[in-house]
PDB file of C-alpha atoms in Angstrom:
ATOM      1  CA  MET A   1       0.000   0.000   0.000  1.00  0.00           C
ATOM      2  CA  THR A   2       1.390   3.408  -0.981  1.00  0.00           C
ATOM      3  CA  THR A   3       1.695   6.303   1.451  1.00  0.00           C
ATOM      4  CA  GLN A   4      -1.139   8.067  -0.351  1.00  0.00           C
ATOM      5  CA  GLU A   5      -3.385   5.017   0.071  1.00  0.00           C
ATOM      6  CA  GLN A   6      -2.439   4.725   3.728  1.00  0.00           C
ATOM      7  CA  ASP A   7      -3.333   8.375   4.288  1.00  0.00           C
ATOM      8  CA  LYS A   8      -6.682   7.870   2.569  1.00  0.00           C
ATOM      9  CA  THR A   9      -7.438   4.811   4.719  1.00  0.00           C
ATOM     10  CA  MET A  10      -6.521   6.722   7.885  1.00  0.00           C
ATOM     11  CA  THR A  11      -8.721   9.653   6.893  1.00  0.00           C
ATOM     12  CA  GLN A  12     -11.660   7.338   6.244  1.00  0.00           C
ATOM     13  CA  ALA A  13     -11.186   5.588   9.581  1.00  0.00           C
ATOM     14  CA  LEU A  14     -11.048   8.875  11.485  1.00  0.00           C
ATOM     15  CA  ARG A  15     -14.206  10.049   9.756  1.00  0.00           C
ATOM     16  CA  ALA A  16     -15.891   6.750  10.671  1.00  0.00           C
ATOM     17  CA  LEU A  17     -15.222   7.440  14.367  1.00  0.00           C
ATOM     18  CA  GLU A  18     -18.181   9.837  14.182  1.00  0.00           C
ATOM     19  CA  HIS A  19     -20.540   7.440  12.397  1.00  0.00           C
ATOM     20  CA  ARG A  20     -23.984   7.033  13.975  1.00  0.00           C
ATOM     21  CA  ASP A  21     -23.598   3.232  14.041  1.00  0.00           C
ATOM     22  CA  PRO A  22     -21.490   2.176  17.079  1.00  0.00           C
ATOM     23  CA  SER A  23     -20.310  -0.986  15.306  1.00  0.00           C
ATOM     24  CA  VAL A  24     -18.831   1.196  12.560  1.00  0.00           C
ATOM     25  CA  ARG A  25     -17.126   3.363  15.183  1.00  0.00           C
ATOM     26  CA  LEU A  26     -15.773   0.247  16.874  1.00  0.00           C
ATOM     27  CA  ARG A  27     -14.254  -1.043  13.634  1.00  0.00           C
ATOM     28  CA  ALA A  28     -12.808   2.386  12.919  1.00  0.00           C
ATOM     29  CA  ALA A  29     -11.088   2.526  16.319  1.00  0.00           C
ATOM     30  CA  LEU A  30      -9.756  -0.991  15.750  1.00  0.00           C
ATOM     31  CA  ALA A  31      -8.398   0.010  12.345  1.00  0.00           C
ATOM     32  CA  VAL A  32      -6.687   3.107  13.727  1.00  0.00           C
ATOM     33  CA  GLY A  33      -5.100   1.117  16.532  1.00  0.00           C
ATOM     34  CA  THR A  34      -3.999  -1.692  14.243  1.00  0.00           C
ATOM     35  CA  THR A  35      -1.914   0.727  12.201  1.00  0.00           C
ATOM     36  CA  PRO A  36      -0.610   3.265  14.738  1.00  0.00           C
ATOM     37  CA  ASP A  37      -0.010   6.761  13.439  1.00  0.00           C
ATOM     38  CA  PRO A  38       0.768   9.702  15.760  1.00  0.00           C
ATOM     39  CA  ARG A  39      -1.356  11.930  13.523  1.00  0.00           C
ATOM     40  CA  THR A  40      -4.481  10.131  14.786  1.00  0.00           C
ATOM     41  CA  VAL A  41      -3.886  10.780  18.486  1.00  0.00           C
ATOM     42  CA  ALA A  42      -5.722  14.112  18.717  1.00  0.00           C
ATOM     43  CA  ALA A  43      -8.795  12.689  16.991  1.00  0.00           C
ATOM     44  CA  LEU A  44      -8.827   9.604  19.223  1.00  0.00           C
ATOM     45  CA  VAL A  45      -8.568  11.691  22.381  1.00  0.00           C
ATOM     46  CA  GLU A  46     -11.274  14.039  21.160  1.00  0.00           C
ATOM     47  CA  ARG A  47     -13.600  11.110  20.435  1.00  0.00           C
ATOM     48  CA  CYS A  48     -13.015   9.610  23.891  1.00  0.00           C
ATOM     49  CA  ALA A  49     -14.545  12.707  25.445  1.00  0.00           C
ATOM     50  CA  VAL A  50     -17.914  12.248  23.734  1.00  0.00           C
ATOM     51  CA  GLU A  51     -18.217   8.556  22.757  1.00  0.00           C
ATOM     52  CA  PRO A  52     -21.405   7.206  24.402  1.00  0.00           C
ATOM     53  CA  GLU A  53     -20.692   3.468  24.085  1.00  0.00           C
ATOM     54  CA  PHE A  54     -18.466   1.852  26.706  1.00  0.00           C
ATOM     55  CA  TYR A  55     -17.058  -0.844  24.417  1.00  0.00           C
ATOM     56  CA  VAL A  56     -16.161   1.739  21.767  1.00  0.00           C
ATOM     57  CA  ARG A  57     -14.424   3.868  24.395  1.00  0.00           C
ATOM     58  CA  GLU A  58     -12.404   0.829  25.431  1.00  0.00           C
ATOM     59  CA  MET A  59     -11.327   0.312  21.830  1.00  0.00           C
ATOM     60  CA  LEU A  60     -10.378   3.979  21.568  1.00  0.00           C
ATOM     61  CA  THR A  61      -8.267   3.566  24.712  1.00  0.00           C
ATOM     62  CA  TRP A  62      -6.623   0.490  23.222  1.00  0.00           C
ATOM     63  CA  ALA A  63      -5.863   2.424  20.043  1.00  0.00           C
ATOM     64  CA  LEU A  64      -4.230   5.169  22.099  1.00  0.00           C
ATOM     65  CA  THR A  65      -2.078   2.677  24.007  1.00  0.00           C
ATOM     66  CA  ARG A  66      -0.685   1.594  20.631  1.00  0.00           C
ATOM     67  CA  GLN A  67       0.644   5.081  19.944  1.00  0.00           C
ATOM     68  CA  PRO A  68       3.991   6.456  21.185  1.00  0.00           C
ATOM     69  CA  PRO A  69       3.629   7.780  24.758  1.00  0.00           C
ATOM     70  CA  PRO A  70       5.526  11.025  24.014  1.00  0.00           C
ATOM     71  CA  THR A  71       2.664  11.861  21.661  1.00  0.00           C
ATOM     72  CA  THR A  72      -0.295  10.516  23.631  1.00  0.00           C
ATOM     73  CA  VAL A  73       0.575  11.537  27.187  1.00  0.00           C
ATOM     74  CA  PRO A  74       0.645  15.336  26.607  1.00  0.00           C
ATOM     75  CA  GLU A  75      -2.674  15.152  24.747  1.00  0.00           C
ATOM     76  CA  LEU A  76      -4.270  13.155  27.554  1.00  0.00           C
ATOM     77  CA  VAL A  77      -2.846  15.389  30.280  1.00  0.00           C
ATOM     78  CA  GLY A  78      -4.424  18.337  28.499  1.00  0.00           C
ATOM     79  CA  GLU A  79      -7.808  16.603  28.727  1.00  0.00           C
ATOM     80  CA  LEU A  80      -7.562  16.494  32.520  1.00  0.00           C
ATOM     81  CA  ARG A  81      -8.444  20.202  32.517  1.00  0.00           C
ATOM     82  CA  SER A  82     -11.584  19.661  30.448  1.00  0.00           C
ATOM     83  CA  GLU A  83     -14.966  20.762  31.773  1.00  0.00           C
ATOM     84  CA  LEU A  84     -16.432  17.476  30.492  1.00  0.00           C
ATOM     85  CA  PRO A  85     -16.346  14.755  33.168  1.00  0.00           C
ATOM     86  CA  GLN A  86     -16.112  12.023  30.531  1.00  0.00           C
ATOM     87  CA  ALA A  87     -13.101  13.710  28.964  1.00  0.00           C
ATOM     88  CA  ARG A  88     -11.340  13.735  32.331  1.00  0.00           C
ATOM     89  CA  SER A  89     -12.305  10.188  33.287  1.00  0.00           C
ATOM     90  CA  GLN A  90     -11.355   8.693  29.925  1.00  0.00           C
ATOM     91  CA  ALA A  91      -8.043  10.517  29.877  1.00  0.00           C
ATOM     92  CA  LEU A  92      -7.267   9.210  33.363  1.00  0.00           C
ATOM     93  CA  HIS A  93      -8.328   5.704  32.379  1.00  0.00           C
ATOM     94  CA  THR A  94      -6.095   5.763  29.310  1.00  0.00           C
ATOM     95  CA  LEU A  95      -3.140   7.178  31.251  1.00  0.00           C
ATOM     96  CA  SER A  96      -3.468   4.297  33.706  1.00  0.00           C
ATOM     97  CA  LYS A  97      -3.344   1.844  30.797  1.00  0.00           C
ATOM     98  CA  ILE A  98      -0.297   3.505  29.247  1.00  0.00           C
ATOM     99  CA  GLY A  99       1.461   3.571  32.624  1.00  0.00           C
ATOM    100  CA  ASP A 100       3.927   6.358  31.789  1.00  0.00           C
ATOM    101  CA  ARG A 101       4.927   7.974  35.096  1.00  0.00           C
ATOM    102  CA  GLN A 102       5.698  11.240  33.330  1.00  0.00           C
ATOM    103  CA  ALA A 103       1.957  11.847  33.794  1.00  0.00           C
ATOM    104  CA  TRP A 104       2.123  11.566  37.593  1.00  0.00           C
ATOM    105  CA  PRO A 105       2.380  15.337  38.326  1.00  0.00           C
ATOM    106  CA  ALA A 106      -0.905  15.838  36.464  1.00  0.00           C
ATOM    107  CA  ILE A 107      -2.804  13.607  38.938  1.00  0.00           C
ATOM    108  CA  THR A 108      -3.754  16.463  41.229  1.00  0.00           C
ATOM    109  CA  GLN A 109      -5.662  16.501  44.491  1.00  0.00           C
ATOM    110  CA  ALA A 110      -8.499  18.197  42.607  1.00  0.00           C
ATOM    111  CA  LEU A 111      -8.824  15.112  40.398  1.00  0.00           C
ATOM    112  CA  LEU A 112      -8.495  12.695  43.320  1.00  0.00           C
ATOM    113  CA  THR A 113     -11.376  14.500  45.039  1.00  0.00           C
ATOM    114  CA  ASP A 114     -13.342  15.333  41.878  1.00  0.00           C
ATOM    115  CA  PRO A 115     -17.061  15.719  42.649  1.00  0.00           C
ATOM    116  CA  ASP A 116     -17.895  13.368  39.785  1.00  0.00           C
ATOM    117  CA  ASP A 117     -17.612   9.785  41.083  1.00  0.00           C
ATOM    118  CA  THR A 118     -16.548   8.366  37.710  1.00  0.00           C
ATOM    119  CA  VAL A 119     -13.727  10.880  37.408  1.00  0.00           C
ATOM    120  CA  ALA A 120     -12.594  10.341  40.989  1.00  0.00           C
ATOM    121  CA  GLN A 121     -12.538   6.562  40.578  1.00  0.00           C
ATOM    122  CA  ALA A 122     -10.486   6.861  37.393  1.00  0.00           C
ATOM    123  CA  ALA A 123      -8.108   9.213  39.198  1.00  0.00           C
ATOM    124  CA  TRP A 124      -7.679   6.747  42.081  1.00  0.00           C
ATOM    125  CA  ARG A 125      -6.816   3.923  39.704  1.00  0.00           C
ATOM    126  CA  ALA A 126      -4.441   6.079  37.673  1.00  0.00           C
ATOM    127  CA  ALA A 127      -2.726   7.419  40.777  1.00  0.00           C
ATOM    128  CA  VAL A 128      -2.011   3.931  42.112  1.00  0.00           C
ATOM    129  CA  VAL A 129      -0.432   2.934  38.789  1.00  0.00           C
ATOM    130  CA  LEU A 130       1.548   6.129  38.211  1.00  0.00           C
ATOM    131  CA  ALA A 131       2.709   7.051  41.726  1.00  0.00           C
ATOM    132  CA  PRO A 132       6.513   6.903  41.991  1.00  0.00           C
ATOM    133  CA  GLU A 133       8.259   5.104  44.808  1.00  0.00           C
ATOM    134  CA  GLY A 134       7.948   7.125  48.005  1.00  0.00           C
ATOM    135  CA  ALA A 135       4.698   8.852  47.056  1.00  0.00           C
ATOM    136  CA  GLN A 136       2.410   6.151  48.436  1.00  0.00           C
ATOM    137  CA  SER A 137       1.998   7.546  51.957  1.00  0.00           C
ATOM    138  CA  GLU A 138       1.034  11.013  50.768  1.00  0.00           C
ATOM    139  CA  LEU A 139      -1.314   9.537  48.186  1.00  0.00           C
ATOM    140  CA  ALA A 140      -2.941   7.292  50.792  1.00  0.00           C
ATOM    141  CA  ALA A 141      -3.551  10.311  53.022  1.00  0.00           C
ATOM    142  CA  VAL A 142      -5.373  12.102  50.208  1.00  0.00           C
ATOM    143  CA  LEU A 143      -7.402   9.024  49.281  1.00  0.00           C
ATOM    144  CA  ALA A 144      -8.394   8.545  52.910  1.00  0.00           C
ATOM    145  CA  THR A 145     -10.214  11.894  52.810  1.00  0.00           C
ATOM    146  CA  GLN A 146     -12.684  10.184  50.451  1.00  0.00           C
ATOM    147  CA  LEU A 147     -13.603   7.346  52.832  1.00  0.00           C
ATOM    148  CA  GLY A 148     -17.355   7.106  53.264  1.00  0.00           C
ATOM    149  CA  ARG A 149     -18.024   8.677  49.894  1.00  0.00           C
ATOM    150  CA  GLY A 150     -20.679   7.426  47.475  1.00  0.00           C
ATOM    151  CA  GLY A 151     -22.328   4.059  47.013  1.00  0.00           C
ATOM    152  CA  ARG A 152     -21.020   0.519  46.997  1.00  0.00           C
ATOM    153  CA  GLU A 153     -19.126   0.693  43.686  1.00  0.00           C
ATOM    154  CA  THR A 154     -17.426   3.968  44.548  1.00  0.00           C
ATOM    155  CA  GLN A 155     -16.438   2.729  47.991  1.00  0.00           C
ATOM    156  CA  LEU A 156     -15.156  -0.573  46.634  1.00  0.00           C
ATOM    157  CA  SER A 157     -13.081   1.290  44.047  1.00  0.00           C
ATOM    158  CA  LEU A 158     -11.516   3.432  46.768  1.00  0.00           C
ATOM    159  CA  SER A 159     -10.846   0.409  48.984  1.00  0.00           C
ATOM    160  CA  ARG A 160      -9.077  -1.369  46.147  1.00  0.00           C
ATOM    161  CA  ALA A 161      -6.954   1.695  45.428  1.00  0.00           C
ATOM    162  CA  LEU A 162      -5.956   2.019  49.073  1.00  0.00           C
ATOM    163  CA  ILE A 163      -5.131  -1.679  49.403  1.00  0.00           C
ATOM    164  CA  ALA A 164      -2.978  -1.491  46.268  1.00  0.00           C
ATOM    165  CA  LEU A 165      -0.767   1.060  48.045  1.00  0.00           C
ATOM    166  CA  GLY A 166       0.361  -1.536  50.586  1.00  0.00           C
ATOM    167  CA  GLU A 167       1.208  -1.373  54.266  1.00  0.00           C
ATOM    168  CA  VAL A 168       1.336   2.438  54.326  1.00  0.00           C
ATOM    169  CA  ILE A 169      -2.453   2.492  54.574  1.00  0.00           C
ATOM    170  CA  MET A 170      -2.682   0.703  57.931  1.00  0.00           C
ATOM    171  CA  PRO A 171      -2.105   3.654  60.303  1.00  0.00           C
ATOM    172  CA  ILE A 172      -4.358   5.789  58.109  1.00  0.00           C
ATOM    173  CA  LEU A 173      -7.147   3.223  58.269  1.00  0.00           C
ATOM    174  CA  ASP A 174      -6.684   2.874  62.028  1.00  0.00           C
ATOM    175  CA  ALA A 175      -7.131   6.629  62.428  1.00  0.00           C
ATOM    176  CA  ALA A 176     -10.172   6.679  60.116  1.00  0.00           C
ATOM    177  CA  ALA A 177     -11.752   3.847  62.121  1.00  0.00           C
ATOM    178  CA  GLU A 178     -12.050   6.348  65.001  1.00  0.00           C
ATOM    179  CA  HIS A 179     -13.585   9.086  62.854  1.00  0.00           C
ATOM    180  CA  ARG A 180     -16.699  10.830  64.155  1.00  0.00           C
ATOM    181  CA  ASP A 181     -18.541  10.177  60.885  1.00  0.00           C
ATOM    182  CA  PRO A 182     -20.009   6.637  60.982  1.00  0.00           C
ATOM    183  CA  ALA A 183     -19.807   6.312  57.193  1.00  0.00           C
ATOM    184  CA  VAL A 184     -16.064   6.980  57.312  1.00  0.00           C
ATOM    185  CA  ARG A 185     -15.571   4.551  60.202  1.00  0.00           C
ATOM    186  CA  GLU A 186     -17.500   1.779  58.477  1.00  0.00           C
ATOM    187  CA  HIS A 187     -15.675   2.249  55.184  1.00  0.00           C
ATOM    188  CA  ALA A 188     -12.294   2.240  56.923  1.00  0.00           C
ATOM    189  CA  LEU A 189     -13.169  -0.943  58.827  1.00  0.00           C
ATOM    190  CA  ALA A 190     -14.494  -2.601  55.669  1.00  0.00           C
ATOM    191  CA  THR A 191     -11.294  -1.721  53.819  1.00  0.00           C
ATOM    192  CA  HIS A 192      -9.218  -3.164  56.640  1.00  0.00           C
ATOM    193  CA  ARG A 193     -11.222  -6.406  56.573  1.00  0.00           C
ATOM    194  CA  LEU A 194     -10.868  -6.592  52.799  1.00  0.00           C
ATOM    195  CA  TRP A 195      -7.117  -6.181  53.265  1.00  0.00           C
ATOM    196  CA  LEU A 196      -7.065  -9.109  55.690  1.00  0.00           C
ATOM    197  CA  ASP A 197      -9.347 -11.318  53.601  1.00  0.00           C
ATOM    198  CA  PRO A 198      -9.547 -10.272  49.923  1.00  0.00           C
ATOM    199  CA  ASP A 199     -11.759 -13.268  49.123  1.00  0.00           C
ATOM    200  CA  ALA A 200     -14.421 -12.310  51.643  1.00  0.00           C
ATOM    201  CA  GLY A 201     -16.088  -9.810  49.318  1.00  0.00           C
ATOM    202  CA  PHE A 202     -16.739  -6.138  49.906  1.00  0.00           C
ATOM    203  CA  GLN A 203     -20.392  -6.468  50.901  1.00  0.00           C
ATOM    204  CA  LEU A 204     -19.530  -8.950  53.650  1.00  0.00           C
ATOM    205  CA  ALA A 205     -16.736  -6.663  54.822  1.00  0.00           C
ATOM    206  CA  VAL A 206     -19.194  -3.752  54.973  1.00  0.00           C
ATOM    207  CA  GLU A 207     -21.725  -5.743  57.012  1.00  0.00           C
ATOM    208  CA  GLN A 208     -19.018  -6.828  59.440  1.00  0.00           C
ATOM    209  CA  ALA A 209     -17.757  -3.265  59.691  1.00  0.00           C
ATOM    210  CA  LYS A 210     -21.259  -2.022  60.515  1.00  0.00           C
ATOM    211  CA  ARG A 211     -21.534  -4.557  63.325  1.00  0.00           C
ATOM    212  CA  VAL A 212     -18.153  -3.555  64.713  1.00  0.00           C
ATOM    213  CA  ALA A 213     -19.055   0.130  64.497  1.00  0.00           C
ATOM    214  CA  ALA A 214     -22.391  -0.526  66.196  1.00  0.00           C
ATOM    215  CA  LEU A 215     -20.710  -2.454  69.008  1.00  0.00           C
ATOM    216  CA  GLY A 216     -18.256   0.396  69.419  1.00  0.00           C
ATOM    217  CA  ARG A 217     -21.062   2.922  69.777  1.00  0.00           C
ATOM    218  CA  ALA A 218     -22.885   0.687  72.231  1.00  0.00           C
ATOM    219  CA  ALA A 219     -19.747   0.396  74.339  1.00  0.00           C
ATOM    220  CA  GLU A 220     -19.363   4.194  74.320  1.00  0.00           C
ATOM    221  CA  GLU A 221     -22.985   4.700  75.370  1.00  0.00           C
ATOM    222  CA  GLY A 222     -22.680   2.030  78.043  1.00  0.00           C
TER     223      GLY A 222
END
């Protein structure tokens, strides 16, 4: 295939990323990723911000991981300042898949505490992957400020991120287990139990944590 033909194929694939049929968009993302070309990075990143289908977004992420990090990482870091929550969450998700620690300084406290749960969860996962050696304790302290936040999926995501940081979380969890907010206490206790028994399941850990917290309150009142 000549260079001119390759350029034509790339142009057609990029145009197909906006097709109304998600299966066409999926094939287009696959085609772009199969033949990596740095010139497609901006279009892929732009599409990630608005693509409504999860499985197409995953293919877009895969296509971006096939590109050279020096090209993709700056584009994705730029998306972290977007006003669109999906743009931020997808950029964080893709950065975690690429795993280039040059992106670490862009994982700010604002992202780790983002009011959008999807963005915050993506930031937690990315931070755990990208944090350099020695940054785990500080990161754990920031993540601990989110204990008690959201529903089951959000809390499980945070627990997994904390556990992935290792032993540094233990004193932080111990302190959170004495927090005045019962939701924080229960989440901290559930995370600790999940650390001790990863196979137990988060829901069981939560129920056990509630019982422990209730017993603690009863002892205080008694």
